[in-house]
Amino acid sequence: AQSVTQPDIHITVSEGASLELRCNYSYGATPYLFWYVQSPGQGLQLLLKYFSGDTLVQGIKGFEAEFKRSQSSFNLRKPSVHWSDAAEYFCAVGDVVGYGGATNKLIFGTGTLLAVQP
Amino acid sequence: NAGVTQTPKFRVLKTGQSMTLLCAQDMNHEYMYWYRQDPGMGLRLIHYSVGEGTTAKGEVPDGYNVSRLKKQNFLLGLESAAPSQTSVYFCASSRQGVGTEAFFGQGTRLTVV
């Protein structure tokens, strides 16, 4: 079955330090991969996505992620964290189901809560 | 640019009561979804719709019903609320097509006592 694993429940980094959030997926075909961010009391906002092509994808707010098929990973990175990056981060894989094969369902990991120390 | 709007934002129900959560999107998206978010479990799909008049079950559909009578609206109903349905509910929408971005509402925090 398709699944997404985020092994780190909670991470604390110092402001200005680099960040890497881990994501591993289990999916039979070429995956559609996403990273979303959720600020407290808010909905989810898309940071970046990978469908095909270049395995290093750039997103908003200075984030990037690298797709590594051999490791079934899609880790999120940022070279220098800002206090405003404190939030919960979700990795997701798009699942192709039913109705004409269009990707219409997201399978989410359990999330990583990021705290930023001054 | 409203995007995806959920109504209400907060609600407390007594066990056995019923209620309907409303989701409205103004982006002319074909696909709409209802997720629930519980601590340590991420988001799980309840029901989804691939177009007006269609609905389908997701991972955790029991105890919920949905309707998509108009393209812009997706309603989630709880006929007889249970404490296990205490959760934060998110609606999302996306264009028809492979791998398109899902846009999320701000969530409805529901407590069943």
PDB file of C-alpha atoms in Angstrom:
ATOM      1  CA  ALA A   1       0.000   0.000   0.000  1.00  0.00           C
ATOM      2  CA  GLN A   2       1.096   3.513  -0.671  1.00  0.00           C
ATOM      3  CA  SER A   3       2.445   5.344   2.348  1.00  0.00           C
ATOM      4  CA  VAL A   4       4.537   8.275   3.442  1.00  0.00           C
ATOM      5  CA  THR A   5       6.858   8.267   6.436  1.00  0.00           C
ATOM      6  CA  GLN A   6       8.196  11.320   8.181  1.00  0.00           C
ATOM      7  CA  PRO A   7      10.515   9.883  10.823  1.00  0.00           C
ATOM      8  CA  ASP A   8      11.030  13.118  12.758  1.00  0.00           C
ATOM      9  CA  ILE A   9       8.012  14.194  14.781  1.00  0.00           C
ATOM     10  CA  HIS A  10       9.645  17.305  16.179  1.00  0.00           C
ATOM     11  CA  ILE A  11      12.789  19.216  15.185  1.00  0.00           C
ATOM     12  CA  THR A  12      14.350  22.297  16.760  1.00  0.00           C
ATOM     13  CA  VAL A  13      16.902  24.394  14.903  1.00  0.00           C
ATOM     14  CA  SER A  14      18.545  27.731  15.590  1.00  0.00           C
ATOM     15  CA  GLU A  15      17.682  30.688  13.446  1.00  0.00           C
ATOM     16  CA  GLY A  16      20.160  30.910  10.583  1.00  0.00           C
ATOM     17  CA  ALA A  17      21.014  27.215  10.707  1.00  0.00           C
ATOM     18  CA  SER A  18      20.356  24.845   7.846  1.00  0.00           C
ATOM     19  CA  LEU A  19      17.377  22.517   7.842  1.00  0.00           C
ATOM     20  CA  GLU A  20      16.602  19.122   6.410  1.00  0.00           C
ATOM     21  CA  LEU A  21      13.268  17.385   6.941  1.00  0.00           C
ATOM     22  CA  ARG A  22      13.101  13.753   5.957  1.00  0.00           C
ATOM     23  CA  CYS A  23      10.403  12.058   3.924  1.00  0.00           C
ATOM     24  CA  ASN A  24      10.285   8.488   2.659  1.00  0.00           C
ATOM     25  CA  TYR A  25       7.535   7.100   0.504  1.00  0.00           C
ATOM     26  CA  SER A  26       6.260   3.758  -0.631  1.00  0.00           C
ATOM     27  CA  TYR A  27       4.638   3.843  -4.053  1.00  0.00           C
ATOM     28  CA  GLY A  28       4.572   1.391  -6.913  1.00  0.00           C
ATOM     29  CA  ALA A  29       4.938   3.792  -9.813  1.00  0.00           C
ATOM     30  CA  THR A  30       6.623   7.130 -10.395  1.00  0.00           C
ATOM     31  CA  PRO A  31       5.311   9.236  -7.547  1.00  0.00           C
ATOM     32  CA  TYR A  32       3.882  12.704  -7.519  1.00  0.00           C
ATOM     33  CA  LEU A  33       5.421  14.231  -4.410  1.00  0.00           C
ATOM     34  CA  PHE A  34       4.501  17.328  -2.450  1.00  0.00           C
ATOM     35  CA  TRP A  35       5.591  19.287   0.588  1.00  0.00           C
ATOM     36  CA  TYR A  36       2.997  21.364   2.406  1.00  0.00           C
ATOM     37  CA  VAL A  37       3.417  23.723   5.354  1.00  0.00           C
ATOM     38  CA  GLN A  38       0.818  24.438   8.019  1.00  0.00           C
ATOM     39  CA  SER A  39       1.153  27.456  10.262  1.00  0.00           C
ATOM     40  CA  PRO A  40      -0.715  27.356  13.586  1.00  0.00           C
ATOM     41  CA  GLY A  41      -4.468  27.607  13.104  1.00  0.00           C
ATOM     42  CA  GLN A  42      -4.133  27.723   9.338  1.00  0.00           C
ATOM     43  CA  GLY A  43      -4.751  25.473   6.401  1.00  0.00           C
ATOM     44  CA  LEU A  44      -2.014  23.841   4.357  1.00  0.00           C
ATOM     45  CA  GLN A  45       0.036  25.736   1.817  1.00  0.00           C
ATOM     46  CA  LEU A  46       2.001  24.084  -0.966  1.00  0.00           C
ATOM     47  CA  LEU A  47       5.760  24.615  -0.732  1.00  0.00           C
ATOM     48  CA  LEU A  48       6.846  22.605  -3.743  1.00  0.00           C
ATOM     49  CA  LYS A  49       6.062  19.570  -5.842  1.00  0.00           C
ATOM     50  CA  TYR A  50       7.827  16.968  -7.947  1.00  0.00           C
ATOM     51  CA  PHE A  51       6.305  15.222 -10.930  1.00  0.00           C
ATOM     52  CA  SER A  52       9.201  14.378 -13.239  1.00  0.00           C
ATOM     53  CA  GLY A  53      12.413  15.787 -14.703  1.00  0.00           C
ATOM     54  CA  ASP A  54      15.002  17.538 -12.582  1.00  0.00           C
ATOM     55  CA  THR A  55      15.225  15.770  -9.247  1.00  0.00           C
ATOM     56  CA  LEU A  56      16.035  18.976  -7.361  1.00  0.00           C
ATOM     57  CA  VAL A  57      12.964  21.171  -7.161  1.00  0.00           C
ATOM     58  CA  GLN A  58      12.732  24.712  -5.908  1.00  0.00           C
ATOM     59  CA  GLY A  59       9.792  25.998  -3.953  1.00  0.00           C
ATOM     60  CA  ILE A  60       8.533  29.078  -2.225  1.00  0.00           C
ATOM     61  CA  LYS A  61      10.118  30.718   0.809  1.00  0.00           C
ATOM     62  CA  GLY A  62      13.613  29.482  -0.124  1.00  0.00           C
ATOM     63  CA  PHE A  63      12.828  25.782   0.256  1.00  0.00           C
ATOM     64  CA  GLU A  64      14.046  23.021  -2.025  1.00  0.00           C
ATOM     65  CA  ALA A  65      13.636  19.265  -2.111  1.00  0.00           C
ATOM     66  CA  GLU A  66      15.515  16.454  -3.779  1.00  0.00           C
ATOM     67  CA  PHE A  67      13.873  13.342  -5.166  1.00  0.00           C
ATOM     68  CA  LYS A  68      16.025  10.237  -4.788  1.00  0.00           C
ATOM     69  CA  ARG A  69      14.382   7.230  -6.378  1.00  0.00           C
ATOM     70  CA  SER A  70      17.027   4.784  -5.099  1.00  0.00           C
ATOM     71  CA  GLN A  71      16.300   5.818  -1.518  1.00  0.00           C
ATOM     72  CA  SER A  72      12.552   6.431  -1.972  1.00  0.00           C
ATOM     73  CA  SER A  73      13.106   9.814  -0.392  1.00  0.00           C
ATOM     74  CA  PHE A  74      12.008  13.393  -0.951  1.00  0.00           C
ATOM     75  CA  ASN A  75      13.766  15.429   1.722  1.00  0.00           C
ATOM     76  CA  LEU A  76      13.030  19.105   2.221  1.00  0.00           C
ATOM     77  CA  ARG A  77      15.900  21.527   2.763  1.00  0.00           C
ATOM     78  CA  LYS A  78      16.524  25.171   3.507  1.00  0.00           C
ATOM     79  CA  PRO A  79      20.030  26.661   3.848  1.00  0.00           C
ATOM     80  CA  SER A  80      19.141  29.256   6.475  1.00  0.00           C
ATOM     81  CA  VAL A  81      16.046  29.026   8.644  1.00  0.00           C
ATOM     82  CA  HIS A  82      14.061  32.091   9.682  1.00  0.00           C
ATOM     83  CA  TRP A  83      11.900  32.360  12.806  1.00  0.00           C
ATOM     84  CA  SER A  84       8.837  32.583  10.565  1.00  0.00           C
ATOM     85  CA  ASP A  85       9.525  29.051   9.285  1.00  0.00           C
ATOM     86  CA  ALA A  86       8.294  27.588  12.572  1.00  0.00           C
ATOM     87  CA  ALA A  87       5.322  25.457  11.516  1.00  0.00           C
ATOM     88  CA  GLU A  88       4.311  21.901  10.801  1.00  0.00           C
ATOM     89  CA  TYR A  89       5.520  20.365   7.549  1.00  0.00           C
ATOM     90  CA  PHE A  90       3.775  17.586   5.693  1.00  0.00           C
ATOM     91  CA  CYS A  91       5.111  15.391   2.932  1.00  0.00           C
ATOM     92  CA  ALA A  92       2.517  13.825   0.641  1.00  0.00           C
ATOM     93  CA  VAL A  93       2.315  11.531  -2.345  1.00  0.00           C
ATOM     94  CA  GLY A  94      -0.378  11.832  -4.989  1.00  0.00           C
ATOM     95  CA  ASP A  95      -2.326   8.618  -5.484  1.00  0.00           C
ATOM     96  CA  VAL A  96      -3.926   7.757  -8.793  1.00  0.00           C
ATOM     97  CA  VAL A  97      -7.348   6.319  -8.169  1.00  0.00           C
ATOM     98  CA  GLY A  98     -10.499   5.526 -10.109  1.00  0.00           C
ATOM     99  CA  TYR A  99     -11.977   8.047 -12.482  1.00  0.00           C
ATOM    100  CA  GLY A 100      -9.749   8.243 -15.536  1.00  0.00           C
ATOM    101  CA  GLY A 101      -6.463   7.874 -13.675  1.00  0.00           C
ATOM    102  CA  ALA A 102      -6.170  11.466 -12.644  1.00  0.00           C
ATOM    103  CA  THR A 103      -4.325  12.044  -9.415  1.00  0.00           C
ATOM    104  CA  ASN A 104      -7.057  13.088  -7.085  1.00  0.00           C
ATOM    105  CA  LYS A 105      -5.981  11.920  -3.656  1.00  0.00           C
ATOM    106  CA  LEU A 106      -3.091  12.871  -1.412  1.00  0.00           C
ATOM    107  CA  ILE A 107      -1.546  10.472   1.090  1.00  0.00           C
ATOM    108  CA  PHE A 108       0.056  12.463   3.876  1.00  0.00           C
ATOM    109  CA  GLY A 109       2.818  11.708   6.304  1.00  0.00           C
ATOM    110  CA  THR A 110       2.229  12.382   9.970  1.00  0.00           C
ATOM    111  CA  GLY A 111       4.049  15.686   9.859  1.00  0.00           C
ATOM    112  CA  THR A 112       7.189  17.230  11.361  1.00  0.00           C
ATOM    113  CA  LEU A 113       6.801  20.112  13.766  1.00  0.00           C
ATOM    114  CA  LEU A 114       9.605  22.629  13.365  1.00  0.00           C
ATOM    115  CA  ALA A 115      10.595  24.944  16.193  1.00  0.00           C
ATOM    116  CA  VAL A 116      13.098  27.743  15.596  1.00  0.00           C
ATOM    117  CA  GLN A 117      15.271  29.008  18.425  1.00  0.00           C
ATOM    118  CA  PRO A 118      16.440  32.628  18.382  1.00  0.00           C
TER     119      PRO A 118
ATOM    120  CA  ASN B   1      -9.505  35.973  -3.952  1.00  0.00           C
ATOM    121  CA  ALA B   2     -11.271  33.793  -1.363  1.00  0.00           C
ATOM    122  CA  GLY B   3      -9.988  30.413  -2.584  1.00  0.00           C
ATOM    123  CA  VAL B   4     -11.460  27.683  -0.351  1.00  0.00           C
ATOM    124  CA  THR B   5     -13.785  28.789   2.428  1.00  0.00           C
ATOM    125  CA  GLN B   6     -15.041  26.534   5.213  1.00  0.00           C
ATOM    126  CA  THR B   7     -18.024  27.216   7.430  1.00  0.00           C
ATOM    127  CA  PRO B   8     -18.113  27.114  10.440  1.00  0.00           C
ATOM    128  CA  LYS B   9     -14.610  27.519  11.854  1.00  0.00           C
ATOM    129  CA  PHE B  10     -15.451  26.068  15.267  1.00  0.00           C
ATOM    130  CA  ARG B  11     -18.276  23.911  16.566  1.00  0.00           C
ATOM    131  CA  VAL B  12     -19.110  21.925  19.673  1.00  0.00           C
ATOM    132  CA  LEU B  13     -21.650  19.122  19.330  1.00  0.00           C
ATOM    133  CA  LYS B  14     -23.228  16.757  21.764  1.00  0.00           C
ATOM    134  CA  THR B  15     -23.032  13.055  21.050  1.00  0.00           C
ATOM    135  CA  GLY B  16     -25.825  12.065  18.692  1.00  0.00           C
ATOM    136  CA  GLN B  17     -26.375  15.503  17.210  1.00  0.00           C
ATOM    137  CA  SER B  18     -26.057  16.120  13.508  1.00  0.00           C
ATOM    138  CA  MET B  19     -24.392  18.891  11.573  1.00  0.00           C
ATOM    139  CA  THR B  20     -23.194  19.879   8.124  1.00  0.00           C
ATOM    140  CA  LEU B  21     -19.867  21.443   7.266  1.00  0.00           C
ATOM    141  CA  LEU B  22     -19.840  23.619   4.188  1.00  0.00           C
ATOM    142  CA  CYS B  23     -16.946  24.043   1.796  1.00  0.00           C
ATOM    143  CA  ALA B  24     -17.032  26.567  -1.007  1.00  0.00           C
ATOM    144  CA  GLN B  25     -14.388  27.223  -3.661  1.00  0.00           C
ATOM    145  CA  ASP B  26     -14.293  29.981  -6.235  1.00  0.00           C
ATOM    146  CA  MET B  27     -11.557  28.608  -8.497  1.00  0.00           C
ATOM    147  CA  ASN B  28     -13.824  26.505 -10.721  1.00  0.00           C
ATOM    148  CA  HIS B  29     -12.025  23.351  -9.608  1.00  0.00           C
ATOM    149  CA  GLU B  30     -13.400  19.960 -10.529  1.00  0.00           C
ATOM    150  CA  TYR B  31     -12.022  17.988  -7.599  1.00  0.00           C
ATOM    151  CA  MET B  32     -12.939  18.573  -3.982  1.00  0.00           C
ATOM    152  CA  TYR B  33     -11.922  16.666  -0.862  1.00  0.00           C
ATOM    153  CA  TRP B  34     -12.662  16.379   2.824  1.00  0.00           C
ATOM    154  CA  TYR B  35      -9.807  15.424   5.172  1.00  0.00           C
ATOM    155  CA  ARG B  36      -9.620  15.068   8.905  1.00  0.00           C
ATOM    156  CA  GLN B  37      -6.498  15.887  10.866  1.00  0.00           C
ATOM    157  CA  ASP B  38      -5.727  14.163  14.153  1.00  0.00           C
ATOM    158  CA  PRO B  39      -2.574  14.500  16.263  1.00  0.00           C
ATOM    159  CA  GLY B  40       0.169  12.140  15.134  1.00  0.00           C
ATOM    160  CA  MET B  41      -1.858  10.868  12.191  1.00  0.00           C
ATOM    161  CA  GLY B  42      -1.459  13.538   9.549  1.00  0.00           C
ATOM    162  CA  LEU B  43      -4.410  14.140   7.264  1.00  0.00           C
ATOM    163  CA  ARG B  44      -6.697  11.321   6.217  1.00  0.00           C
ATOM    164  CA  LEU B  45      -9.125  11.473   3.327  1.00  0.00           C
ATOM    165  CA  ILE B  46     -12.785  11.083   4.268  1.00  0.00           C
ATOM    166  CA  HIS B  47     -14.595  11.560   0.941  1.00  0.00           C
ATOM    167  CA  TYR B  48     -13.843  13.222  -2.343  1.00  0.00           C
ATOM    168  CA  SER B  49     -15.588  14.356  -5.500  1.00  0.00           C
ATOM    169  CA  VAL B  50     -14.330  14.517  -9.064  1.00  0.00           C
ATOM    170  CA  GLY B  51     -17.107  16.722 -10.320  1.00  0.00           C
ATOM    171  CA  GLU B  52     -20.596  18.057  -9.733  1.00  0.00           C
ATOM    172  CA  GLY B  53     -22.960  15.282  -8.736  1.00  0.00           C
ATOM    173  CA  THR B  54     -20.220  12.753  -7.945  1.00  0.00           C
ATOM    174  CA  THR B  55     -18.800  11.536  -4.657  1.00  0.00           C
ATOM    175  CA  ALA B  56     -16.480   8.725  -3.600  1.00  0.00           C
ATOM    176  CA  LYS B  57     -15.193   7.239  -0.372  1.00  0.00           C
ATOM    177  CA  GLY B  58     -11.740   7.893   0.937  1.00  0.00           C
ATOM    178  CA  GLU B  59      -9.781   6.176   3.702  1.00  0.00           C
ATOM    179  CA  VAL B  60     -12.083   6.912   6.649  1.00  0.00           C
ATOM    180  CA  PRO B  61     -15.648   7.427   5.348  1.00  0.00           C
ATOM    181  CA  ASP B  62     -17.634   5.748   8.133  1.00  0.00           C
ATOM    182  CA  GLY B  63     -19.983   8.063   9.984  1.00  0.00           C
ATOM    183  CA  TYR B  64     -19.853  10.762   7.293  1.00  0.00           C
ATOM    184  CA  ASN B  65     -21.870  11.594   4.208  1.00  0.00           C
ATOM    185  CA  VAL B  66     -21.175  14.135   1.486  1.00  0.00           C
ATOM    186  CA  SER B  67     -22.940  15.875  -1.348  1.00  0.00           C
ATOM    187  CA  ARG B  68     -21.763  17.886  -4.357  1.00  0.00           C
ATOM    188  CA  LEU B  69     -24.918  19.376  -5.793  1.00  0.00           C
ATOM    189  CA  LYS B  70     -23.105  22.420  -7.128  1.00  0.00           C
ATOM    190  CA  LYS B  71     -19.595  22.475  -8.550  1.00  0.00           C
ATOM    191  CA  GLN B  72     -18.418  25.116  -6.112  1.00  0.00           C
ATOM    192  CA  ASN B  73     -19.766  23.499  -2.948  1.00  0.00           C
ATOM    193  CA  PHE B  74     -18.908  20.279  -1.124  1.00  0.00           C
ATOM    194  CA  LEU B  75     -20.871  19.446   2.009  1.00  0.00           C
ATOM    195  CA  LEU B  76     -19.776  17.068   4.764  1.00  0.00           C
ATOM    196  CA  GLY B  77     -22.492  15.705   7.028  1.00  0.00           C
ATOM    197  CA  LEU B  78     -22.361  13.979  10.362  1.00  0.00           C
ATOM    198  CA  GLU B  79     -25.717  12.305  10.986  1.00  0.00           C
ATOM    199  CA  SER B  80     -25.040  11.196  14.566  1.00  0.00           C
ATOM    200  CA  ALA B  81     -21.870  12.688  15.979  1.00  0.00           C
ATOM    201  CA  ALA B  82     -19.554  10.577  18.130  1.00  0.00           C
ATOM    202  CA  PRO B  83     -16.612  11.647  20.320  1.00  0.00           C
ATOM    203  CA  SER B  84     -14.295   9.826  17.866  1.00  0.00           C
ATOM    204  CA  GLN B  85     -15.226  12.447  15.300  1.00  0.00           C
ATOM    205  CA  THR B  86     -13.603  15.187  17.351  1.00  0.00           C
ATOM    206  CA  SER B  87     -11.027  16.478  14.901  1.00  0.00           C
ATOM    207  CA  VAL B  88      -9.987  19.314  12.654  1.00  0.00           C
ATOM    208  CA  TYR B  89     -11.617  19.028   9.257  1.00  0.00           C
ATOM    209  CA  PHE B  90     -10.055  20.422   6.107  1.00  0.00           C
ATOM    210  CA  CYS B  91     -11.615  20.883   2.744  1.00  0.00           C
ATOM    211  CA  ALA B  92      -9.462  21.102  -0.371  1.00  0.00           C
ATOM    212  CA  SER B  93      -9.950  21.520  -4.090  1.00  0.00           C
ATOM    213  CA  SER B  94      -7.851  20.970  -7.191  1.00  0.00           C
ATOM    214  CA  ARG B  95      -8.121  21.234 -10.957  1.00  0.00           C
ATOM    215  CA  GLN B  96      -8.851  18.099 -12.867  1.00  0.00           C
ATOM    216  CA  GLY B  97      -5.634  16.518 -14.004  1.00  0.00           C
ATOM    217  CA  VAL B  98      -2.665  14.536 -12.876  1.00  0.00           C
ATOM    218  CA  GLY B  99      -0.705  15.904  -9.965  1.00  0.00           C
ATOM    219  CA  THR B 100      -2.396  19.254  -9.707  1.00  0.00           C
ATOM    220  CA  GLU B 101      -1.999  21.302  -6.569  1.00  0.00           C
ATOM    221  CA  ALA B 102      -4.618  21.024  -3.875  1.00  0.00           C
ATOM    222  CA  PHE B 103      -5.729  24.259  -2.217  1.00  0.00           C
ATOM    223  CA  PHE B 104      -6.871  23.976   1.377  1.00  0.00           C
ATOM    224  CA  GLY B 105      -9.366  25.839   3.497  1.00  0.00           C
ATOM    225  CA  GLN B 106      -8.483  27.049   6.985  1.00  0.00           C
ATOM    226  CA  GLY B 107     -10.167  24.160   8.729  1.00  0.00           C
ATOM    227  CA  THR B 108     -13.094  23.511  11.049  1.00  0.00           C
ATOM    228  CA  ARG B 109     -12.344  22.490  14.596  1.00  0.00           C
ATOM    229  CA  LEU B 110     -15.107  20.158  15.761  1.00  0.00           C
ATOM    230  CA  THR B 111     -15.472  18.889  19.301  1.00  0.00           C
ATOM    231  CA  VAL B 112     -18.014  16.197  20.152  1.00  0.00           C
ATOM    232  CA  VAL B 113     -18.777  15.900  23.852  1.00  0.00           C
TER     233      VAL B 113
END
